[in-house]
């Protein structure tokens, strides 16, 4: 044996001999009671609340809102929808302007002319006297003009603006669908954040109960100071997490009010409601329904139709146009004038040589058709991808709910066993804190999984172009 090891063994044997010769009472008197730790409590701060706006807007209920009620408010108040509706109204006005070229136009005129002097100088009175010769006195005219034919150019222009009007209406529908989806996303995010607040409130309560248990065991001489320190630290961490969760919920409420188109300071509360499940159909049927109903597809198709009408109108740029006009009037020194007249006329306009204007317009129109068709194909691919992603997210979210339910149940049982072992003195407080952390994570996962189901259902309804809201 090495000399160093021999010396250590000898010292250990000497210590053991001294302890063996000492009286039992003396050994007990040398033990000291544990020192109580100096703990700094972590008080739970009050919830931060935004002051409400000076006046609550009409149409915003004070009762808890459902996702459908929030979406209805957004459809009335969101500025993006008002902008899309104004664009559709402007498109309707342009269609009416183009259609007026096919209808007869009526013009009225009135004037008065006074002639003086040998040179026939004249001073004009009020109103229009028309072109050509000047007649003294009053002159009243009425003219009617009608386009007879221009090789369908005007009619094609009407078809183009009508297609653009339908595209604008589809754009309005798209804005409404997007607004409803955006509101539902914000609504379920708010519901999720409020549920997480409840989870963290329960976690704070459990941590406080565990601190009480650790202090009671220490006071009874069964625990150790480190357990109370660890318990108080866990309480502080739980309080901090609860404060963060409350702030997230307040921020989510502000975001919900913003997408609803109301003052973000407006007090809101969400009803504990969920998104209805979509019909159980195969992916192919869902894609077909989306390609029929999505406003992006309708808008792209109408854009193609508008481009085709524009190409037909461009080909007729240099074609002749024939118009018929009828006129009637009266002139004379008195009012009403007694000298009446009627005129009938026809006119033809034709530009046989336009230096390439028609060819340039046709080429431009063909490019517009190709671009519109490419946008239509891109819209089809995008819609198909939306349906595919929504389907995958929905099925995955539904599976995760069952998994998180099992996780939460097992975590609750683990915490119950750990607390029982600690009370009985056969387990450590570290087991309790670990089990409580696992339970917090499991409950958080459960809230997130259920919110993911609601969001995935809303995304599926948006992807297939479901009706905006039930009647």
mmCIF file of C-alpha atoms in Angstrom, residues 135-448:
data_model
loop_
_atom_site.group_PDB
_atom_site.id
_atom_site.type_symbol
_atom_site.label_atom_id
_atom_site.label_comp_id
_atom_site.label_asym_id
_atom_site.label_seq_id
_atom_site.Cartn_x
_atom_site.Cartn_y
_atom_site.Cartn_z
ATOM 1 C CA UNK A 135 -79.069 84.297 -87.936
ATOM 2 C CA UNK A 136 -80.334 87.283 -85.975
ATOM 3 C CA UNK A 137 -82.843 86.707 -83.219
ATOM 4 C CA UNK A 138 -83.653 83.537 -81.327
ATOM 5 C CA UNK A 139 -82.510 80.093 -82.349
ATOM 6 C CA UNK A 140 -83.610 76.806 -80.751
ATOM 7 C CA UNK A 141 -82.144 73.459 -81.854
ATOM 8 C CA UNK A 142 -82.480 69.774 -80.963
ATOM 9 C CA UNK A 143 -80.330 67.006 -82.411
ATOM 10 C CA UNK A 144 -80.487 63.234 -82.123
ATOM 11 C CA UNK A 145 -77.498 61.059 -83.022
ATOM 12 C CA UNK A 146 -77.340 57.261 -83.269
ATOM 13 C CA UNK A 147 -74.413 55.034 -84.142
ATOM 14 C CA UNK A 148 -75.522 52.558 -86.797
ATOM 15 C CA UNK A 149 -72.512 50.274 -86.917
ATOM 16 C CA UNK A 150 -68.752 50.405 -86.464
ATOM 17 C CA UNK A 151 -67.873 46.760 -87.042
ATOM 18 C CA UNK A 152 -68.574 45.885 -83.358
ATOM 19 C CA UNK A 153 -65.810 48.097 -81.985
ATOM 20 C CA UNK A 154 -68.021 49.949 -79.502
ATOM 21 C CA UNK A 155 -69.833 46.750 -78.567
ATOM 22 C CA UNK A 156 -66.512 45.043 -77.811
ATOM 23 C CA UNK A 157 -65.468 47.969 -75.669
ATOM 24 C CA UNK A 158 -68.723 47.569 -73.735
ATOM 25 C CA UNK A 159 -67.977 43.866 -73.297
ATOM 26 C CA UNK A 160 -64.502 44.704 -72.032
ATOM 27 C CA UNK A 161 -65.710 47.168 -69.397
ATOM 28 C CA UNK A 162 -68.521 44.789 -68.363
ATOM 29 C CA UNK A 163 -65.979 42.021 -67.805
ATOM 30 C CA UNK A 164 -63.808 44.393 -65.787
ATOM 31 C CA UNK A 165 -66.870 45.317 -63.742
ATOM 32 C CA UNK A 166 -67.470 41.644 -62.925
ATOM 33 C CA UNK A 167 -63.788 41.332 -62.044
ATOM 34 C CA UNK A 168 -64.145 44.274 -59.651
ATOM 35 C CA UNK A 169 -67.172 42.620 -58.057
ATOM 36 C CA UNK A 170 -65.130 39.436 -57.617
ATOM 37 C CA UNK A 171 -62.392 41.562 -56.056
ATOM 38 C CA UNK A 172 -64.940 42.902 -53.579
ATOM 39 C CA UNK A 173 -65.993 39.359 -52.706
ATOM 40 C CA UNK A 174 -62.354 38.438 -52.267
ATOM 41 C CA UNK A 175 -61.818 41.386 -49.924
ATOM 42 C CA UNK A 176 -64.813 40.277 -47.876
ATOM 43 C CA UNK A 177 -63.596 36.662 -47.684
ATOM 44 C CA UNK A 178 -60.111 37.815 -46.715
ATOM 45 C CA UNK A 179 -61.540 40.116 -44.061
ATOM 46 C CA UNK A 180 -63.618 37.328 -42.532
ATOM 47 C CA UNK A 181 -60.606 35.013 -42.497
ATOM 48 C CA UNK A 182 -58.396 37.696 -40.999
ATOM 49 C CA UNK A 183 -60.942 38.385 -38.262
ATOM 50 C CA UNK A 184 -61.258 34.689 -37.467
ATOM 51 C CA UNK A 185 -57.494 34.354 -37.247
ATOM 52 C CA UNK A 186 -57.329 37.279 -34.830
ATOM 53 C CA UNK A 187 -60.357 36.011 -32.887
ATOM 54 C CA UNK A 188 -58.994 32.517 -32.307
ATOM 55 C CA UNK A 189 -55.562 33.951 -31.483
ATOM 56 C CA UNK A 190 -57.268 36.042 -28.807
ATOM 57 C CA UNK A 191 -59.195 33.041 -27.490
ATOM 58 C CA UNK A 192 -55.942 31.078 -27.427
ATOM 59 C CA UNK A 193 -54.157 33.794 -25.469
ATOM 60 C CA UNK A 194 -56.995 34.005 -22.917
ATOM 61 C CA UNK A 195 -56.899 30.254 -22.417
ATOM 62 C CA UNK A 196 -53.151 30.436 -21.882
ATOM 63 C CA UNK A 197 -53.783 33.081 -19.221
ATOM 64 C CA UNK A 198 -56.047 30.604 -17.428
ATOM 65 C CA UNK A 199 -53.386 27.890 -17.709
ATOM 66 C CA UNK A 200 -50.766 30.208 -16.213
ATOM 67 C CA UNK A 201 -53.128 31.319 -13.438
ATOM 68 C CA UNK A 202 -53.600 27.678 -12.486
ATOM 69 C CA UNK A 203 -49.831 27.202 -12.602
ATOM 70 C CA UNK A 204 -49.285 30.145 -10.211
ATOM 71 C CA UNK A 205 -51.840 28.690 -7.809
ATOM 72 C CA UNK A 206 -50.149 25.277 -7.919
ATOM 73 C CA UNK A 207 -46.723 26.813 -7.346
ATOM 74 C CA UNK A 208 -48.035 28.749 -4.352
ATOM 75 C CA UNK A 209 -49.578 25.568 -2.911
ATOM 76 C CA UNK A 210 -46.256 23.770 -3.356
ATOM 77 C CA UNK A 211 -44.461 26.626 -1.578
ATOM 78 C CA UNK A 212 -46.888 26.297 1.321
ATOM 79 C CA UNK A 213 -46.228 22.555 1.448
ATOM 80 C CA UNK A 214 -42.445 23.037 1.448
ATOM 81 C CA UNK A 215 -42.659 25.630 4.239
ATOM 82 C CA UNK A 216 -44.873 23.351 6.332
ATOM 83 C CA UNK A 217 -42.444 20.445 6.004
ATOM 84 C CA UNK A 218 -39.549 22.711 6.922
ATOM 85 C CA UNK A 219 -41.385 24.014 9.978
ATOM 86 C CA UNK A 220 -42.104 20.403 11.037
ATOM 87 C CA UNK A 221 -38.445 19.468 10.724
ATOM 88 C CA UNK A 222 -39.095 17.165 7.781
ATOM 89 C CA UNK A 223 -37.939 19.413 4.918
ATOM 90 C CA UNK A 224 -34.830 21.248 3.929
ATOM 91 C CA UNK A 225 -34.324 24.986 3.322
ATOM 92 C CA UNK A 226 -33.368 24.416 -0.308
ATOM 93 C CA UNK A 227 -36.892 23.155 -1.033
ATOM 94 C CA UNK A 228 -38.511 26.401 0.107
ATOM 95 C CA UNK A 229 -36.000 28.442 -1.878
ATOM 96 C CA UNK A 230 -36.697 26.359 -4.976
ATOM 97 C CA UNK A 231 -40.456 26.674 -4.417
ATOM 98 C CA UNK A 232 -40.291 30.458 -4.049
ATOM 99 C CA UNK A 233 -38.188 30.712 -7.204
ATOM 100 C CA UNK A 234 -40.767 28.637 -9.058
ATOM 101 C CA UNK A 235 -43.533 30.954 -7.837
ATOM 102 C CA UNK A 236 -41.639 33.993 -9.120
ATOM 103 C CA UNK A 237 -41.113 32.356 -12.507
ATOM 104 C CA UNK A 238 -44.817 31.427 -12.693
ATOM 105 C CA UNK A 239 -45.865 34.997 -11.849
ATOM 106 C CA UNK A 240 -43.577 36.339 -14.566
ATOM 107 C CA UNK A 241 -44.997 33.884 -17.110
ATOM 108 C CA UNK A 242 -48.536 34.891 -16.119
ATOM 109 C CA UNK A 243 -47.699 38.569 -16.604
ATOM 110 C CA UNK A 244 -46.366 37.807 -20.096
ATOM 111 C CA UNK A 245 -49.477 35.752 -20.931
ATOM 112 C CA UNK A 246 -51.751 38.580 -19.825
ATOM 113 C CA UNK A 247 -49.886 41.089 -21.960
ATOM 114 C CA UNK A 248 -50.109 38.733 -24.947
ATOM 115 C CA UNK A 249 -53.862 38.501 -24.434
ATOM 116 C CA UNK A 250 -54.203 42.281 -24.263
ATOM 117 C CA UNK A 251 -52.158 42.667 -27.444
ATOM 118 C CA UNK A 252 -54.302 40.016 -29.169
ATOM 119 C CA UNK A 253 -57.443 41.929 -28.181
ATOM 120 C CA UNK A 254 -56.028 45.103 -29.732
ATOM 121 C CA UNK A 255 -55.223 43.210 -32.946
ATOM 122 C CA UNK A 256 -58.748 41.786 -33.069
ATOM 123 C CA UNK A 257 -60.342 45.228 -32.704
ATOM 124 C CA UNK A 258 -58.057 46.587 -35.420
ATOM 125 C CA UNK A 259 -59.045 43.989 -38.034
ATOM 126 C CA UNK A 260 -62.695 44.470 -37.059
ATOM 127 C CA UNK A 261 -62.370 48.119 -38.053
ATOM 128 C CA UNK A 262 -63.159 49.549 -34.605
ATOM 129 C CA UNK A 263 -61.155 51.552 -32.088
ATOM 130 C CA UNK A 264 -58.374 49.251 -30.797
ATOM 131 C CA UNK A 265 -59.079 50.485 -27.264
ATOM 132 C CA UNK A 266 -62.620 49.130 -27.349
ATOM 133 C CA UNK A 267 -63.192 46.576 -24.552
ATOM 134 C CA UNK A 268 -63.884 43.171 -26.092
ATOM 135 C CA UNK A 269 -64.452 39.709 -24.735
ATOM 136 C CA UNK A 270 -64.565 36.494 -26.721
ATOM 137 C CA UNK A 271 -67.148 33.793 -26.264
ATOM 138 C CA UNK A 272 -65.779 30.284 -25.809
ATOM 139 C CA UNK A 273 -66.932 29.090 -29.208
ATOM 140 C CA UNK A 274 -65.219 27.053 -31.881
ATOM 141 C CA UNK A 275 -65.128 27.016 -35.666
ATOM 142 C CA UNK A 276 -67.633 24.568 -37.219
ATOM 143 C CA UNK A 277 -66.065 21.564 -38.883
ATOM 144 C CA UNK A 278 -66.064 21.597 -42.707
ATOM 145 C CA UNK A 279 -67.732 18.847 -44.697
ATOM 146 C CA UNK A 280 -65.711 15.650 -44.874
ATOM 147 C CA UNK A 281 -64.782 15.433 -48.575
ATOM 148 C CA UNK A 282 -61.749 14.115 -50.425
ATOM 149 C CA UNK A 283 -59.082 16.586 -51.458
ATOM 150 C CA UNK A 284 -60.043 16.378 -55.130
ATOM 151 C CA UNK A 285 -63.619 17.437 -54.431
ATOM 152 C CA UNK A 286 -62.402 20.288 -52.234
ATOM 153 C CA UNK A 287 -60.079 21.535 -54.979
ATOM 154 C CA UNK A 288 -62.883 21.379 -57.577
ATOM 155 C CA UNK A 289 -65.191 23.348 -55.277
ATOM 156 C CA UNK A 290 -62.486 25.945 -54.703
ATOM 157 C CA UNK A 291 -61.794 26.367 -58.424
ATOM 158 C CA UNK A 292 -65.493 27.057 -58.957
ATOM 159 C CA UNK A 293 -66.091 29.362 -56.008
ATOM 160 C CA UNK A 294 -62.910 31.253 -55.198
ATOM 161 C CA UNK A 295 -63.213 34.920 -56.250
ATOM 162 C CA UNK A 296 -59.577 34.938 -57.402
ATOM 163 C CA UNK A 297 -60.508 32.450 -60.137
ATOM 164 C CA UNK A 298 -63.592 34.445 -61.112
ATOM 165 C CA UNK A 299 -61.567 37.647 -61.212
ATOM 166 C CA UNK A 300 -58.843 36.049 -63.356
ATOM 167 C CA UNK A 301 -61.397 34.602 -65.788
ATOM 168 C CA UNK A 302 -63.111 37.948 -66.198
ATOM 169 C CA UNK A 303 -59.722 39.557 -66.786
ATOM 170 C CA UNK A 304 -59.117 37.093 -69.631
ATOM 171 C CA UNK A 305 -62.554 37.887 -71.092
ATOM 172 C CA UNK A 306 -61.854 41.615 -70.836
ATOM 173 C CA UNK A 307 -58.539 41.190 -72.638
ATOM 174 C CA UNK A 308 -60.215 39.216 -75.427
ATOM 175 C CA UNK A 309 -62.893 41.896 -75.876
ATOM 176 C CA UNK A 310 -60.124 44.489 -75.931
ATOM 177 C CA UNK A 311 -58.332 42.596 -78.692
ATOM 178 C CA UNK A 312 -61.509 42.470 -80.808
ATOM 179 C CA UNK A 313 -62.009 46.206 -80.285
ATOM 180 C CA UNK A 314 -58.392 46.872 -81.237
ATOM 181 C CA UNK A 315 -58.800 45.042 -84.553
ATOM 182 C CA UNK A 316 -61.654 47.384 -85.445
ATOM 183 C CA UNK A 317 -59.683 50.555 -84.710
ATOM 184 C CA UNK A 318 -59.357 51.497 -88.395
ATOM 185 C CA UNK A 319 -62.792 50.194 -89.413
ATOM 186 C CA UNK A 320 -65.408 52.657 -90.740
ATOM 187 C CA UNK A 321 -68.175 53.859 -88.450
ATOM 188 C CA UNK A 322 -71.543 55.088 -89.733
ATOM 189 C CA UNK A 323 -73.856 57.349 -87.738
ATOM 190 C CA UNK A 324 -77.295 58.831 -88.376
ATOM 191 C CA UNK A 325 -78.358 62.230 -87.099
ATOM 192 C CA UNK A 326 -81.703 63.994 -86.903
ATOM 193 C CA UNK A 327 -82.133 67.685 -86.151
ATOM 194 C CA UNK A 328 -84.969 70.085 -85.545
ATOM 195 C CA UNK A 329 -85.046 73.732 -84.671
ATOM 196 C CA UNK A 330 -86.639 77.093 -84.939
ATOM 197 C CA UNK A 331 -85.343 80.616 -85.457
ATOM 198 C CA UNK A 332 -86.788 84.071 -85.561
ATOM 199 C CA UNK A 333 -86.906 87.415 -83.798
ATOM 200 C CA UNK A 334 -89.669 86.386 -81.415
ATOM 201 C CA UNK A 335 -89.847 83.754 -78.684
ATOM 202 C CA UNK A 336 -90.885 81.140 -79.483
ATOM 203 C CA UNK A 337 -89.433 81.453 -83.012
ATOM 204 C CA UNK A 338 -91.861 80.799 -85.838
ATOM 205 C CA UNK A 339 -89.375 79.708 -88.505
ATOM 206 C CA UNK A 340 -89.032 75.939 -87.965
ATOM 207 C CA UNK A 341 -86.752 73.496 -89.760
ATOM 208 C CA UNK A 342 -85.854 69.794 -89.751
ATOM 209 C CA UNK A 343 -82.589 68.183 -90.867
ATOM 210 C CA UNK A 344 -81.539 64.601 -91.510
ATOM 211 C CA UNK A 345 -77.949 63.541 -91.993
ATOM 212 C CA UNK A 346 -75.606 60.579 -92.108
ATOM 213 C CA UNK A 347 -71.877 60.517 -91.511
ATOM 214 C CA UNK A 348 -69.112 58.050 -92.063
ATOM 215 C CA UNK A 349 -65.680 58.076 -90.452
ATOM 216 C CA UNK A 350 -62.850 55.952 -91.746
ATOM 217 C CA UNK A 351 -59.098 56.014 -91.410
ATOM 218 C CA UNK A 352 -57.723 53.645 -94.048
ATOM 219 C CA UNK A 353 -54.142 54.458 -93.123
ATOM 220 C CA UNK A 354 -53.271 55.070 -89.453
ATOM 221 C CA UNK A 355 -49.479 54.652 -89.502
ATOM 222 C CA UNK A 356 -49.556 51.412 -87.493
ATOM 223 C CA UNK A 357 -51.966 52.493 -84.754
ATOM 224 C CA UNK A 358 -54.274 49.523 -85.263
ATOM 225 C CA UNK A 359 -51.411 47.027 -85.523
ATOM 226 C CA UNK A 360 -49.868 48.392 -82.317
ATOM 227 C CA UNK A 361 -53.142 48.131 -80.420
ATOM 228 C CA UNK A 362 -53.685 44.578 -81.619
ATOM 229 C CA UNK A 363 -50.200 43.574 -80.528
ATOM 230 C CA UNK A 364 -50.717 45.190 -77.151
ATOM 231 C CA UNK A 365 -54.053 43.394 -76.758
ATOM 232 C CA UNK A 366 -52.507 40.022 -77.571
ATOM 233 C CA UNK A 367 -49.898 40.584 -74.878
ATOM 234 C CA UNK A 368 -52.673 41.472 -72.429
ATOM 235 C CA UNK A 369 -54.475 38.206 -73.279
ATOM 236 C CA UNK A 370 -51.322 36.157 -72.679
ATOM 237 C CA UNK A 371 -50.706 37.935 -69.357
ATOM 238 C CA UNK A 372 -54.307 37.421 -68.233
ATOM 239 C CA UNK A 373 -54.192 33.728 -69.087
ATOM 240 C CA UNK A 374 -50.920 33.337 -67.198
ATOM 241 C CA UNK A 375 -52.506 35.042 -64.167
ATOM 242 C CA UNK A 376 -55.462 32.673 -64.404
ATOM 243 C CA UNK A 377 -53.162 29.661 -64.359
ATOM 244 C CA UNK A 378 -51.235 31.134 -61.441
ATOM 245 C CA UNK A 379 -54.513 31.665 -59.570
ATOM 246 C CA UNK A 380 -55.510 28.036 -60.155
ATOM 247 C CA UNK A 381 -52.189 26.788 -58.807
ATOM 248 C CA UNK A 382 -52.391 29.127 -55.816
ATOM 249 C CA UNK A 383 -55.940 28.026 -54.960
ATOM 250 C CA UNK A 384 -54.984 24.355 -55.260
ATOM 251 C CA UNK A 385 -52.013 24.948 -52.961
ATOM 252 C CA UNK A 386 -54.241 26.764 -50.442
ATOM 253 C CA UNK A 387 -56.619 23.807 -50.287
ATOM 254 C CA UNK A 388 -53.764 21.314 -49.971
ATOM 255 C CA UNK A 389 -52.097 23.257 -47.153
ATOM 256 C CA UNK A 390 -55.386 23.767 -45.323
ATOM 257 C CA UNK A 391 -56.181 20.051 -45.599
ATOM 258 C CA UNK A 392 -52.787 19.028 -44.203
ATOM 259 C CA UNK A 393 -52.965 21.551 -41.360
ATOM 260 C CA UNK A 394 -56.493 20.485 -40.426
ATOM 261 C CA UNK A 395 -55.782 16.761 -40.323
ATOM 262 C CA UNK A 396 -52.536 17.294 -38.404
ATOM 263 C CA UNK A 397 -54.209 19.606 -35.883
ATOM 264 C CA UNK A 398 -57.004 17.105 -35.276
ATOM 265 C CA UNK A 399 -54.447 14.387 -34.566
ATOM 266 C CA UNK A 400 -52.510 16.601 -32.166
ATOM 267 C CA UNK A 401 -55.576 17.233 -29.997
ATOM 268 C CA UNK A 402 -55.803 13.568 -29.012
ATOM 269 C CA UNK A 403 -52.066 13.449 -28.339
ATOM 270 C CA UNK A 404 -52.088 16.531 -26.122
ATOM 271 C CA UNK A 405 -55.098 15.207 -24.170
ATOM 272 C CA UNK A 406 -53.113 12.083 -23.317
ATOM 273 C CA UNK A 407 -50.048 14.192 -22.488
ATOM 274 C CA UNK A 408 -52.035 16.366 -20.066
ATOM 275 C CA UNK A 409 -53.659 13.371 -18.368
ATOM 276 C CA UNK A 410 -50.286 11.687 -17.844
ATOM 277 C CA UNK A 411 -48.719 14.915 -16.594
ATOM 278 C CA UNK A 412 -51.511 15.365 -14.020
ATOM 279 C CA UNK A 413 -51.006 11.821 -12.783
ATOM 280 C CA UNK A 414 -47.251 12.331 -12.580
ATOM 281 C CA UNK A 415 -47.722 15.470 -10.498
ATOM 282 C CA UNK A 416 -50.151 13.703 -8.176
ATOM 283 C CA UNK A 417 -47.670 10.893 -7.568
ATOM 284 C CA UNK A 418 -44.736 13.279 -7.056
ATOM 285 C CA UNK A 419 -46.649 15.350 -4.514
ATOM 286 C CA UNK A 420 -47.734 12.185 -2.692
ATOM 287 C CA UNK A 421 -44.165 10.928 -2.526
ATOM 288 C CA UNK A 422 -42.937 14.288 -1.225
ATOM 289 C CA UNK A 423 -45.602 14.433 1.504
ATOM 290 C CA UNK A 424 -44.685 10.910 2.557
ATOM 291 C CA UNK A 425 -41.014 11.838 2.728
ATOM 292 C CA UNK A 426 -39.887 9.336 0.101
ATOM 293 C CA UNK A 427 -39.567 11.798 -2.786
ATOM 294 C CA UNK A 428 -37.717 15.035 -3.434
ATOM 295 C CA UNK A 429 -39.130 18.445 -4.064
ATOM 296 C CA UNK A 430 -37.293 18.525 -7.380
ATOM 297 C CA UNK A 431 -39.606 15.760 -8.592
ATOM 298 C CA UNK A 432 -42.583 17.976 -7.752
ATOM 299 C CA UNK A 433 -41.232 21.018 -9.611
ATOM 300 C CA UNK A 434 -40.326 18.935 -12.645
ATOM 301 C CA UNK A 435 -43.792 17.366 -12.706
ATOM 302 C CA UNK A 436 -45.452 20.793 -12.404
ATOM 303 C CA UNK A 437 -43.355 22.126 -15.297
ATOM 304 C CA UNK A 438 -44.340 19.116 -17.403
ATOM 305 C CA UNK A 439 -48.014 19.717 -16.590
ATOM 306 C CA UNK A 440 -47.721 23.376 -17.585
ATOM 307 C CA UNK A 441 -46.172 22.379 -20.906
ATOM 308 C CA UNK A 442 -48.848 19.738 -21.529
ATOM 309 C CA UNK A 443 -51.714 22.143 -20.831
ATOM 310 C CA UNK A 444 -50.105 24.779 -23.016
ATOM 311 C CA UNK A 445 -49.771 22.247 -25.822
ATOM 312 C CA UNK A 446 -53.425 21.334 -25.408
ATOM 313 C CA UNK A 447 -54.564 24.959 -25.739
ATOM 314 C CA UNK A 448 -52.354 25.462 -28.781
#
